[in-house]
Coordinates of C-alpha atoms in Angstrom, one line a residue:
X32 CA -43.3 53.3 -106.8
X33 CA -40.8 50.5 -107.3
X34 CA -42.5 47.1 -107.1
X35 CA -40.8 46.2 -103.9
X36 CA -42.5 49.2 -102.2
X37 CA -46.0 48.7 -103.5
X38 CA -47.4 47.1 -100.5
X39 CA -45.8 49.5 -98.2
X40 CA -47.4 52.4 -100.1
X41 CA -50.9 50.7 -100.0
X42 CA -50.5 50.3 -96.2
X43 CA -49.3 53.9 -95.6
X44 CA -52.1 55.5 -97.8
X45 CA -54.5 53.3 -95.9
X46 CA -53.2 54.3 -92.6
X47 CA -53.8 57.8 -93.5
X48 CA -57.3 57.0 -95.0
X49 CA -56.1 58.2 -98.5
X50 CA -58.0 56.6 -101.3
X51 CA -55.6 56.0 -104.1
X52 CA -54.4 53.7 -106.7
X53 CA -50.8 52.4 -106.3
X54 CA -48.9 51.0 -109.1
X55 CA -45.3 50.0 -109.8
X56 CA -42.9 51.9 -112.0
X57 CA -43.0 48.8 -114.4
X58 CA -46.6 49.2 -115.1
X59 CA -46.7 52.6 -116.7
X60 CA -48.2 51.1 -119.9
X61 CA -51.1 49.9 -117.9
X62 CA -51.6 53.3 -116.3
X63 CA -51.8 54.8 -120.0
X64 CA -54.1 52.0 -121.3
X65 CA -56.5 52.4 -118.5
X66 CA -56.7 56.1 -118.9
X67 CA -54.4 58.4 -116.7
X68 CA -56.9 61.4 -117.3
X69 CA -58.9 60.0 -114.3
X70 CA -56.1 61.2 -112.0
X71 CA -55.6 64.7 -110.8
X72 CA -52.6 64.0 -108.6
X73 CA -49.4 61.8 -109.4
X74 CA -47.0 60.7 -106.7
X75 CA -43.7 59.2 -107.8
X76 CA -41.5 57.5 -105.4
X77 CA -38.0 57.0 -106.5
X78 CA -38.3 59.8 -109.0
X79 CA -34.6 60.1 -109.7
X80 CA -35.1 56.9 -111.9
X81 CA -36.5 59.4 -114.4
X82 CA -33.7 61.8 -114.8
X83 CA -33.1 60.7 -118.4
X84 CA -35.2 62.1 -120.9
X85 CA -34.1 59.9 -123.6
X86 CA -35.7 56.8 -122.3
X87 CA -39.1 55.2 -123.1
X88 CA -40.2 55.2 -119.4
X89 CA -39.5 58.8 -119.2
X90 CA -41.9 59.5 -122.1
X91 CA -44.5 57.4 -120.8
X92 CA -44.4 59.0 -117.3
X93 CA -44.4 62.3 -119.0
X94 CA -47.5 61.4 -120.8
X95 CA -49.1 60.3 -117.4
X96 CA -48.1 63.5 -115.6
X97 CA -48.7 66.0 -118.2
X98 CA -51.4 68.6 -116.9
X99 CA -51.5 67.2 -113.4
X100 CA -50.2 68.0 -109.9
X101 CA -47.1 66.0 -109.6
X102 CA -45.1 65.1 -106.4
X103 CA -41.8 63.6 -106.9
X104 CA -40.3 61.8 -104.0
X105 CA -36.4 61.1 -104.2
X106 CA -33.4 60.9 -101.7
X107 CA -31.2 61.7 -104.8
X108 CA -32.8 64.3 -107.1
X109 CA -29.3 65.1 -108.5
X110 CA -26.9 62.5 -109.3
X111 CA -24.3 63.8 -111.7
X112 CA -25.9 66.6 -113.8
X113 CA -28.1 69.6 -113.5
X114 CA -30.0 68.0 -116.2
X115 CA -31.0 65.3 -113.7
X116 CA -33.3 67.8 -112.0
X117 CA -34.3 69.6 -115.1
X118 CA -35.5 66.4 -116.5
X119 CA -37.6 65.5 -113.5
X120 CA -39.0 69.0 -113.7
X121 CA -40.0 68.6 -117.4
X122 CA -42.4 65.6 -116.3
X123 CA -44.8 68.2 -115.1
X124 CA -43.7 71.5 -116.6
X125 CA -43.5 72.9 -120.0
X126 CA -39.9 73.6 -121.0
X127 CA -40.7 76.9 -122.7
X128 CA -43.7 78.1 -120.7
X129 CA -42.6 77.1 -117.1
X130 CA -44.4 78.7 -113.8
X131 CA -41.5 77.8 -111.6
X132 CA -39.0 80.7 -111.8
X133 CA -40.5 84.3 -111.6
X134 CA -39.8 86.2 -114.7
X135 CA -38.3 83.1 -116.6
X136 CA -40.7 81.0 -118.6
X137 CA -38.0 79.3 -120.5
X138 CA -36.6 76.8 -117.8
X139 CA -35.0 74.7 -120.5
X140 CA -32.9 77.6 -121.7
X141 CA -32.1 78.4 -118.0
X142 CA -30.6 75.0 -117.5
X143 CA -28.9 75.0 -120.9
X144 CA -27.2 78.2 -120.1
X145 CA -25.7 76.7 -116.8
X146 CA -24.7 73.6 -118.5
X147 CA -23.0 75.4 -121.3
X148 CA -20.9 77.4 -119.0
X149 CA -19.9 74.2 -117.2
X150 CA -19.2 72.4 -120.6
X151 CA -17.0 75.3 -121.7
X152 CA -14.7 74.6 -118.8
X153 CA -14.7 70.8 -118.5
X154 CA -10.8 70.5 -119.2
X155 CA -10.1 72.8 -116.2
X156 CA -11.0 70.6 -113.2
X157 CA -10.6 73.5 -110.7
X158 CA -12.7 75.9 -112.5
X159 CA -15.2 73.2 -113.4
X160 CA -15.8 72.4 -109.8
X161 CA -16.2 76.1 -109.0
X162 CA -18.8 76.6 -111.8
X163 CA -20.6 73.3 -110.7
X164 CA -20.9 74.8 -107.2
X165 CA -22.1 78.2 -108.3
X166 CA -24.6 76.4 -110.6
X167 CA -26.0 74.3 -107.6
X168 CA -26.4 77.5 -105.7
X169 CA -28.3 79.2 -108.6
X170 CA -30.4 76.1 -109.1
X171 CA -31.2 76.0 -105.2
X172 CA -32.2 79.6 -104.9
X173 CA -34.0 80.0 -108.4
X174 CA -35.5 76.7 -108.8
X175 CA -35.6 74.3 -106.0
X176 CA -36.7 76.8 -103.3
X177 CA -39.8 77.2 -105.3
X178 CA -40.7 73.6 -105.8
X179 CA -38.9 71.3 -103.2
X180 CA -39.4 70.5 -99.6
X181 CA -36.2 69.0 -98.2
X182 CA -35.7 67.0 -95.0
X183 CA -32.5 65.5 -93.9
X184 CA -32.4 63.0 -91.1
X185 CA -30.5 65.7 -88.9
X186 CA -33.4 68.2 -89.6
X187 CA -36.1 65.7 -88.9
X188 CA -34.4 64.9 -85.4
X189 CA -33.9 68.6 -84.6
X190 CA -37.2 70.0 -85.6
X191 CA -39.6 67.0 -85.0
X192 CA -37.8 65.4 -81.8
X193 CA -40.8 65.7 -79.6
X194 CA -43.1 64.3 -82.3
X195 CA -40.7 61.4 -82.7
X196 CA -40.7 60.6 -79.0
X197 CA -44.4 61.0 -78.8
X198 CA -44.9 58.3 -81.5
X199 CA -42.1 56.0 -80.3
X200 CA -40.3 56.6 -83.7
X201 CA -36.5 56.6 -84.2

């Protein structure tokens, strides 16, 4: 988690009686040095910070996550590009042997095909936006539906209003 949220996460996990180590995102080297193989589960708050696979921190986190159960927590999983989501998935899934999309093991190829079609039309703004919207629908239906739990503030109020009132939450 971000350093500013470390105490918060320690408190929340304690409140739910979950035994866990909490480390800030800036301490990835420490987790690797101490041996990340001792963890079965990795929870990453602000996971969108790892949408660029070309960074050193992405490589470190990938090393920590590989072969483990991973939960990514983010309010903005996709910022500008479909590769934002793809790279976050690549933290815990093999690019060419994925288990996310039924009958589609090559998830890297899946995303590359979508991006290729988009890039071909980058000079035609209207067509580009149409393809971008179509790609988002395909990603939502074929990928995200299998791996993501999404909750908006409106949905929380709508579906959990009684629980919120009971707990005195807003």
